[in-house]
CSV table of C-alpha atoms in Angstrom, one decimal:
chain,number,residue,atom,x,y,z
J,8,MET,CA,11.6,-27.8,26.7
J,9,ALA,CA,10.7,-28.3,23.1
J,10,SER,CA,11.9,-25.6,20.6
J,11,LYS,CA,9.3,-23.3,19.2
J,12,ARG,CA,8.3,-23.4,15.6
J,13,ASP,CA,8.9,-20.5,13.3
J,14,TYR,CA,5.8,-18.2,13.2
J,15,TYR,CA,5.6,-18.3,9.4
J,16,GLU,CA,5.7,-22.0,9.5
J,17,VAL,CA,2.9,-22.1,12.2
J,18,LEU,CA,0.6,-20.1,9.9
J,19,GLY,CA,1.7,-21.8,6.7
J,20,ILE,CA,2.7,-18.6,5.0
J,21,GLU,CA,5.7,-17.1,3.2
J,22,LYS,CA,7.9,-14.5,4.9
J,23,ASN,CA,6.7,-11.8,2.4
J,24,ALA,CA,3.1,-12.5,3.2
J,25,SER,CA,0.8,-9.4,3.4
J,26,LYS,CA,-1.3,-8.5,6.4
J,27,ASP,CA,-4.4,-9.9,4.6
J,28,ASP,CA,-2.6,-13.2,4.0
J,29,ILE,CA,-1.6,-13.4,7.7
J,30,LYS,CA,-5.2,-12.7,8.8
J,31,LYS,CA,-6.7,-15.3,6.4
J,32,ALA,CA,-4.2,-17.9,7.5
J,33,TYR,CA,-5.0,-17.3,11.2
J,34,ARG,CA,-8.8,-17.3,10.5
J,35,LYS,CA,-8.5,-20.8,9.1
J,36,LEU,CA,-6.5,-22.2,12.0
J,37,ALA,CA,-8.6,-20.4,14.6
J,38,VAL,CA,-11.8,-21.9,13.3
J,39,LYS,CA,-10.2,-25.4,13.1
J,40,TYR,CA,-8.5,-25.4,16.6
J,41,HIS,CA,-10.7,-23.2,18.7
J,42,PRO,CA,-11.1,-24.8,22.2
J,43,ASP,CA,-14.9,-24.3,22.1
J,44,ARG,CA,-15.0,-26.5,19.0
J,45,ASN,CA,-12.6,-29.0,20.5
J,46,PRO,CA,-13.6,-29.4,24.2
J,47,GLY,CA,-11.0,-31.3,26.2
J,48,ASN,CA,-8.6,-31.6,23.2
J,49,LYS,CA,-5.3,-30.5,24.6
J,50,GLU,CA,-3.5,-30.8,21.3
J,51,ALA,CA,-6.1,-28.5,19.5
J,52,GLU,CA,-5.8,-26.0,22.4
J,53,GLU,CA,-2.0,-25.9,22.0
J,54,LYS,CA,-2.3,-25.4,18.3
J,55,PHE,CA,-4.7,-22.6,18.8
J,56,LYS,CA,-2.4,-20.9,21.3
J,57,GLU,CA,0.5,-21.4,18.9
J,58,ALA,CA,-1.4,-19.9,16.0
J,59,THR,CA,-2.6,-17.0,18.1
J,60,GLU,CA,0.9,-16.2,19.3
J,61,ALA,CA,2.2,-16.2,15.8
J,62,TYR,CA,-0.7,-14.0,14.6
J,63,GLU,CA,-0.2,-11.5,17.4
J,64,VAL,CA,3.5,-11.0,16.4
J,65,LEU,CA,3.2,-11.1,12.6
J,66,SER,CA,0.2,-8.7,12.5
J,67,ASP,CA,2.0,-6.2,14.7
J,68,ASP,CA,4.0,-3.5,12.7
J,69,GLN,CA,6.5,-3.1,15.4
J,70,LYS,CA,7.0,-6.8,16.5
J,71,ARG,CA,7.2,-8.3,13.0
J,72,PRO,CA,10.4,-6.6,11.7
J,73,ILE,CA,12.1,-7.3,15.1
J,74,TYR,CA,11.2,-11.0,14.8
J,75,ASP,CA,12.3,-11.1,11.1
J,76,GLN,CA,15.7,-9.8,12.1
J,77,TYR,CA,16.4,-11.2,15.5
J,78,GLY,CA,13.9,-14.1,15.9
J,79,PHE,CA,12.4,-15.0,19.3
J,80,ALA,CA,15.2,-13.4,21.2
J,81,GLY,CA,14.3,-10.0,19.9
J,82,LEU,CA,10.8,-10.3,21.3
J,83,ASP,CA,11.9,-10.8,24.9
J,84,GLY,CA,10.3,-8.1,27.0
J,85,MET,CA,8.0,-6.8,24.3
J,86,GLY,CA,4.9,-8.7,25.5
J,87,GLY,CA,4.9,-10.9,22.4
J,88,GLY,CA,6.1,-14.4,21.6
J,89,GLY,CA,6.2,-15.4,25.2
J,90,GLY,CA,3.3,-17.9,25.2
J,91,GLN,CA,1.0,-15.4,26.9
J,92,GLY,CA,-2.2,-17.3,26.2
J,93,TYR,CA,-5.0,-16.3,23.8
J,94,SER,CA,-7.1,-13.7,25.7
J,95,HIS,CA,-6.2,-11.2,23.0
J,96,ALA,CA,-7.8,-13.4,20.3
J,97,PHE,CA,-11.1,-13.6,22.2
J,98,ASN,CA,-11.4,-9.8,22.1
J,99,ASP,CA,-10.7,-9.5,18.4
J,100,PHE,CA,-12.9,-12.2,16.8
J,101,SER,CA,-15.5,-9.6,15.6
J,102,ASP,CA,-12.7,-7.8,13.8
J,103,LEU,CA,-10.9,-10.8,12.6
J,104,PHE,CA,-13.9,-12.6,11.2
J,105,GLY,CA,-16.1,-9.6,10.4
J,106,GLY,CA,-14.8,-9.2,6.9
J,107,MET,CA,-15.4,-12.7,5.7
J,108,GLY,CA,-18.8,-12.1,4.2
J,109,GLY,CA,-22.0,-14.1,4.6
J,110,GLY,CA,-22.4,-13.1,8.2
J,111,PHE,CA,-19.5,-15.4,9.3
J,112,GLY,CA,-18.5,-13.0,12.1
J,113,ASP,CA,-22.0,-13.2,13.6
J,114,ILE,CA,-22.0,-17.0,13.2
J,115,PHE,CA,-18.6,-17.3,14.9
J,116,GLU,CA,-19.7,-15.2,17.8
J,117,ASN,CA,-22.8,-17.2,18.3
J,118,LEU,CA,-20.9,-20.5,18.2
J,119,PHE,CA,-18.2,-19.4,20.6
J,120,GLY,CA,-20.0,-17.1,22.9
J,121,GLY,CA,-19.0,-13.7,21.5
J,122,GLY,CA,-22.5,-12.5,21.0
J,123,SER,CA,-22.3,-10.0,23.9
J,124,ARG,CA,-19.9,-7.9,21.9
J,125,ARG,CA,-22.2,-7.4,18.8
J,126,ARG,CA,-22.9,-3.8,17.9
J,127,SER,CA,-26.6,-2.7,18.2
J,128,PRO,CA,-28.1,-1.5,14.8
J,129,THR,CA,-29.0,1.7,16.6
J,130,ASP,CA,-25.5,2.5,17.8
J,131,PRO,CA,-23.5,5.2,16.0
J,132,ALA,CA,-21.3,3.7,13.3
J,133,GLN,CA,-18.5,5.2,11.3
J,134,GLY,CA,-19.1,5.5,7.5
J,135,ASP,CA,-17.1,3.7,4.9
J,136,SER,CA,-13.9,5.1,3.6
J,137,LEU,CA,-13.7,5.7,-0.2
J,138,ARG,CA,-10.9,5.2,-2.7
J,139,TYR,CA,-9.9,7.7,-5.4
J,140,ASP,CA,-7.2,6.9,-7.9
J,141,LEU,CA,-5.4,10.0,-9.3
J,142,ASN,CA,-2.9,10.1,-12.1
J,143,ILE,CA,-0.2,12.8,-11.9
J,144,LYS,CA,2.7,13.7,-14.1
J,145,PHE,CA,6.3,12.7,-13.0
J,146,LYS,CA,7.3,16.3,-12.6
J,147,ASP,CA,4.3,17.2,-10.5
J,148,ALA,CA,5.1,14.3,-8.1
J,149,VAL,CA,8.7,15.6,-7.7
J,150,TYR,CA,7.9,19.3,-7.2
J,151,GLY,CA,4.4,19.2,-5.9
J,152,THR,CA,1.2,20.5,-7.4
J,153,LYS,CA,-2.5,21.1,-6.8
J,154,ALA,CA,-5.1,18.8,-8.4
J,155,GLU,CA,-8.9,19.2,-8.8
J,156,ILE,CA,-10.7,16.0,-7.9
J,157,LYS,CA,-14.4,15.2,-8.3
J,158,PHE,CA,-16.1,12.3,-6.5
J,159,ARG,CA,-19.4,11.2,-5.1
J,160,HIS,CA,-20.1,10.1,-1.5
J,161,ASN,CA,-23.1,9.4,0.8
J,162,GLU,CA,-24.4,12.2,3.0
J,163,VAL,CA,-27.1,12.2,5.6
J,164,CYS,CA,-30.4,12.6,3.7
J,165,SER,CA,-31.5,16.3,3.6
J,166,GLU,CA,-35.1,15.3,3.5
J,167,CYS,CA,-35.5,12.9,6.5
J,168,HIS,CA,-32.2,13.9,8.2
J,169,GLY,CA,-31.1,10.3,8.4
J,170,THR,CA,-34.2,8.8,9.9
J,171,GLY,CA,-35.2,7.0,6.7
J,172,GLY,CA,-38.8,7.8,7.2
J,173,ALA,CA,-41.2,10.3,5.5
J,174,GLN,CA,-42.8,13.0,7.5
J,175,GLY,CA,-45.4,11.6,9.9
J,176,SER,CA,-44.1,8.0,9.5
J,177,THR,CA,-43.8,5.7,12.4
J,178,ARG,CA,-41.8,2.5,13.2
J,179,LYS,CA,-43.6,-0.8,13.5
J,180,THR,CA,-42.5,-4.2,14.6
J,181,CYS,CA,-40.6,-6.1,12.0
J,182,PRO,CA,-42.9,-8.8,10.5
J,183,THR,CA,-39.9,-11.1,9.7
J,184,CYS,CA,-38.3,-11.4,13.2
J,185,ASN,CA,-41.3,-10.2,15.3
J,186,GLY,CA,-39.1,-7.5,16.8
J,187,MET,CA,-36.3,-9.7,17.9
J,188,GLY,CA,-33.8,-8.3,15.4
J,189,GLN,CA,-32.4,-11.8,14.9
J,190,ILE,CA,-33.5,-14.9,13.0
J,191,ARG,CA,-32.4,-18.5,13.5
J,192,ARG,CA,-30.8,-20.5,10.7
J,193,SER,CA,-29.2,-23.9,10.5
J,194,ALA,CA,-25.6,-24.1,9.5
J,195,GLY,CA,-24.8,-27.8,9.3
J,196,PHE,CA,-25.5,-29.3,12.7
J,197,PHE,CA,-25.4,-25.9,14.4
J,198,ALA,CA,-28.5,-23.6,14.9
J,199,VAL,CA,-27.2,-20.1,14.7
J,200,GLN,CA,-28.7,-16.6,15.0
J,201,GLN,CA,-28.1,-13.8,12.4
J,202,PRO,CA,-29.3,-10.2,12.1
J,203,CYS,CA,-32.7,-10.0,10.5
J,204,PRO,CA,-32.4,-9.2,6.7
J,205,THR,CA,-35.6,-7.1,6.8
J,206,CYS,CA,-34.9,-4.7,9.6
J,207,GLY,CA,-31.1,-5.1,9.8
J,208,GLY,CA,-31.3,-6.2,13.4
J,209,ALA,CA,-33.2,-3.1,14.6
J,210,GLY,CA,-36.4,-5.1,15.3
J,211,THR,CA,-38.6,-2.4,13.7
J,212,VAL,CA,-39.3,-1.1,10.2
J,213,ILE,CA,-40.5,2.3,8.9
J,214,ASP,CA,-44.1,2.2,7.6
J,215,LYS,CA,-43.6,5.1,5.2
J,216,PRO,CA,-40.0,5.3,3.8
J,217,CYS,CA,-38.5,8.6,2.8
J,218,SER,CA,-39.1,9.2,-0.9
J,219,LYS,CA,-35.7,10.8,-1.4
J,220,CYS,CA,-33.5,8.2,0.1
J,221,ARG,CA,-35.9,5.3,-0.1
J,222,GLY,CA,-35.5,4.6,3.6
J,223,SER,CA,-31.7,4.4,3.7
J,224,GLY,CA,-31.2,7.7,5.5
J,225,PHE,CA,-28.5,8.7,3.0
J,226,GLU,CA,-28.3,10.4,-0.4
J,227,GLN,CA,-25.4,10.4,-2.8
J,228,VAL,CA,-23.9,13.8,-3.4
J,229,SER,CA,-21.2,15.0,-5.9
J,230,LYS,CA,-18.2,16.8,-4.5
J,231,ALA,CA,-15.3,18.8,-6.0
J,232,MET,CA,-12.2,19.9,-4.1
J,233,THR,CA,-8.6,21.1,-4.6
J,234,LEU,CA,-6.0,18.6,-3.4
J,235,THR,CA,-2.6,19.8,-2.4
J,236,ILE,CA,0.1,17.2,-3.4
J,237,PRO,CA,3.3,17.8,-1.5
J,238,ALA,CA,6.7,17.7,-3.3
J,239,GLY,CA,8.5,14.4,-3.3
J,240,VAL,CA,5.6,12.0,-3.3
J,241,ASP,CA,6.1,8.6,-5.0
J,242,ASP,CA,4.0,6.2,-7.0
J,243,GLY,CA,1.4,4.5,-4.8
J,244,LYS,CA,1.4,7.3,-2.2
J,245,ARG,CA,-1.8,7.3,-0.2
J,246,ILE,CA,-3.3,10.7,0.9
J,247,ALA,CA,-6.1,10.5,3.4
J,248,ILE,CA,-8.7,13.3,3.5
J,249,PRO,CA,-10.5,13.0,6.8
J,250,ARG,CA,-14.3,12.8,7.0
J,251,MET,CA,-14.8,13.0,3.2
J,252,GLY,CA,-15.9,9.4,2.8
J,253,ASP,CA,-19.5,8.1,3.3
J,254,ALA,CA,-21.5,9.6,6.2
J,255,GLY,CA,-21.8,7.4,9.4
J,256,ALA,CA,-25.0,5.8,10.6
J,257,ASN,CA,-27.0,7.1,13.6
J,258,GLY,CA,-24.8,10.1,14.0
J,259,GLY,CA,-21.5,8.3,13.7
J,260,PRO,CA,-18.5,10.0,12.0
J,261,ALA,CA,-17.9,9.9,8.3
J,262,GLY,CA,-15.2,7.7,6.8
J,263,ASP,CA,-12.2,9.1,5.0
J,264,LEU,CA,-11.4,9.7,1.3
J,265,ILE,CA,-8.2,7.8,0.4
J,266,VAL,CA,-6.5,9.3,-2.7
J,267,ILE,CA,-3.9,6.9,-4.3
J,268,LEU,CA,-1.4,8.6,-6.5
J,269,HIS,CA,-0.3,7.0,-9.8
J,270,VAL,CA,2.8,8.7,-11.2
J,271,GLU,CA,3.2,8.7,-15.0
J,272,PRO,CA,6.7,7.8,-16.3
J,273,HIS,CA,8.9,10.6,-17.7
J,274,GLU,CA,10.4,10.5,-21.2
J,275,TYR,CA,14.0,11.1,-20.0
J,276,PHE,CA,14.2,10.9,-16.2
J,277,GLU,CA,13.8,7.9,-13.8
J,278,ARG,CA,13.5,8.0,-10.1
J,279,ASP,CA,14.9,5.9,-7.2
J,280,GLY,CA,13.7,7.3,-3.9
J,281,PHE,CA,14.8,10.9,-3.8
J,282,ASP,CA,17.4,10.5,-6.5
J,283,LEU,CA,17.0,11.2,-10.3
J,284,TYR,CA,18.7,9.4,-13.1
J,285,CYS,CA,19.1,10.4,-16.8
J,286,ALA,CA,21.4,9.6,-19.7
J,287,VAL,CA,23.4,12.1,-21.8
J,288,PRO,CA,24.8,11.3,-25.2
J,289,VAL,CA,28.3,12.7,-26.1
J,290,THR,CA,30.5,12.3,-29.1
J,291,PHE,CA,33.7,10.2,-29.2
J,292,ALA,CA,35.8,13.4,-29.3
J,293,GLN,CA,34.0,15.0,-26.3
J,294,ALA,CA,34.5,11.9,-24.3
J,295,ALA,CA,38.2,11.6,-25.2
J,296,LEU,CA,39.1,15.3,-24.9
J,297,GLY,CA,36.6,16.4,-22.2
J,298,VAL,CA,34.1,19.2,-22.5
J,299,THR,CA,32.1,21.7,-20.5
J,300,MET,CA,28.4,21.2,-21.3
J,301,ASN,CA,25.0,22.3,-20.1
J,302,ILE,CA,22.6,19.6,-18.8
J,303,THR,CA,18.9,20.3,-18.6
J,304,SER,CA,17.5,19.3,-15.3
J,305,LEU,CA,13.9,18.1,-14.6
J,306,ASP,CA,12.8,21.6,-13.8
J,307,ASP,CA,14.3,22.9,-17.1
J,308,LYS,CA,17.3,24.5,-15.4
J,309,LYS,CA,20.6,24.6,-17.2
J,310,ILE,CA,23.3,22.9,-15.1
J,311,GLU,CA,26.9,23.5,-16.1
J,312,PHE,CA,28.8,20.2,-16.1
J,313,LYS,CA,32.5,19.5,-16.8
J,314,LEU,CA,33.0,16.2,-18.5
J,315,PRO,CA,36.6,15.0,-17.8
J,316,ALA,CA,38.8,13.9,-20.6
J,317,GLY,CA,39.0,10.1,-21.1
J,318,THR,CA,35.4,9.4,-20.0
J,319,THR,CA,34.3,5.9,-20.9
J,320,ASN,CA,30.9,4.8,-22.2
J,321,GLY,CA,28.5,4.1,-19.3
J,322,LYS,CA,30.4,6.2,-16.7
J,323,ILE,CA,28.0,7.7,-14.1
J,324,PHE,CA,28.5,11.1,-12.5
J,325,LYS,CA,26.6,12.5,-9.5
J,326,ILE,CA,25.4,16.1,-9.4
J,327,LYS,CA,24.6,16.8,-5.8
J,328,GLY,CA,21.3,18.4,-4.7
J,329,GLU,CA,19.6,18.3,-8.1
J,330,GLY,CA,17.2,15.4,-7.3
J,331,VAL,CA,13.8,15.0,-5.7
J,332,PRO,CA,12.9,17.3,-2.7
J,333,VAL,CA,12.7,15.3,0.5
J,334,THR,CA,9.2,15.5,1.9
J,335,ASN,CA,8.9,17.9,4.9
J,336,SER,CA,12.5,18.9,4.5
J,337,THR,CA,14.7,21.5,2.7
J,338,ARG,CA,17.1,18.7,1.5
J,339,LYS,CA,17.1,17.3,-2.0
J,340,GLY,CA,18.3,14.0,-3.4
J,341,ASP,CA,21.0,13.9,-6.2
J,342,LEU,CA,21.0,13.7,-10.0
J,343,TYR,CA,22.9,10.8,-11.5
J,344,VAL,CA,24.0,11.3,-15.1
J,345,LYS,CA,25.0,8.3,-17.3
J,346,ILE,CA,27.3,9.1,-20.2
J,347,LEU,CA,26.6,7.4,-23.5
J,348,VAL,CA,29.5,7.7,-25.9
J,349,GLN,CA,28.2,7.6,-29.4
J,350,VAL,CA,30.3,6.1,-32.1
J,351,PRO,CA,29.7,7.8,-35.5
J,352,THR,CA,28.0,5.6,-38.1
J,353,LYS,CA,28.1,8.1,-40.9
J,354,MET,CA,31.1,10.3,-41.5
J,355,THR,CA,32.1,12.9,-44.0
J,356,SER,CA,35.3,12.2,-46.0
J,357,GLU,CA,37.2,14.8,-43.9
J,358,GLN,CA,36.1,13.1,-40.7
J,359,LYS,CA,37.1,9.7,-42.0
J,360,LYS,CA,40.5,11.0,-43.1
J,361,LEU,CA,41.2,12.5,-39.7
J,362,LEU,CA,40.3,9.3,-37.9
J,363,GLU,CA,42.4,7.3,-40.3
J,364,GLU,CA,45.4,9.5,-39.5
J,365,TYR,CA,44.6,9.1,-35.7
J,366,ALA,CA,44.5,5.4,-36.1
J,367,LYS,CA,48.0,5.4,-37.7
J,368,ILE,CA,49.3,7.4,-34.8
J,369,GLU,CA,47.5,5.2,-32.3
J,370,ASN,CA,49.0,2.1,-33.9
J,371,ALA,CA,46.4,-0.2,-32.3
J,372,THR,CA,47.0,-3.9,-32.5
J,373,LYS,CA,44.8,-6.0,-34.7
J,374,SER,CA,45.1,-9.0,-32.4
J,375,PRO,CA,44.0,-7.7,-29.0
J,376,ALA,CA,44.2,-10.1,-26.0
J,377,CYS,CA,41.1,-10.7,-23.7
J,378,VAL,CA,41.0,-8.9,-20.4
J,379,LYS,CA,39.1,-9.6,-17.2
J,380,LEU,CA,35.5,-8.2,-17.2
J,381,SER,CA,36.2,-6.8,-13.7
J,382,SER,CA,38.8,-4.5,-15.2
J,383,LEU,CA,36.1,-2.8,-17.3
J,384,ARG,CA,33.9,-2.0,-14.3
């Protein structure tokens, strides 16, 4: 039995490819090797099965990490990677090709017999989800906050209640498609059907459109709301607000409002997961002799910290439990403090005299030998 090819190699993508990259790569191969476009071609059929198998694994959030770590052996018993044919792909063509633009999904369905799955224009359809980008301060991302957001979305028209027609209007047969809802167009040597651009596939048009929504059935409305941002969120966090996107068509549910958080950098603190990092400057004498000092935390709390004698420049100390609150937990990360020993560049005559006396006592060599870098870490 011939060995199987790596799934990433099959699709021609890198191992860090995004879901969109995976889908695009599969679209290209599916169009090229689909059995209905290559009747009787066993080689094309095998390539189509191979590409579909690769897509089913790499597009699955559970199967992909297992395959990345353990290869084909890790997929045994999971229902993936076992050469289980391509019936799954037949069911997903409307989704896989629907986002390509230009009606390609409809063209593909007509070419390969998927037209029976096309949604009717009068069926309920979910509205679009909307994106809202929100900038928040570093401190607010760590400890949580409330933010006022304002946005606009489509709601069902208050005048026509979504019908798109003025009072007393009626629907008449679409003059473009003669009520068929579809028009035929040539695509190369194929004759394909597409939804009518005039009626959107409904087969009828309104004789008197609503003056408020101009026949769309929707009106744009401004909204304002208070968003609760939980403690511990990170840059790029997505918060979904259900049913606050655009209204759905024909009584379908509204989409969601997706808020994407952008955290502004802090002047002194940096973050890695739930841990915080900062740098604290100390004098040469403090580093050599040790000192008890107060460190100001992110929430402006004074933390007593004992710097041990003989601390070297760049030494990092951990202060437990003074980091970022862990989301949905009472636990916190840690605060890491990096010590920066500052060598004086300007000294008084008294300071210089004292250091000169210390240098005599220290009796340091003027010809030091090199040491291994590892000994300094």
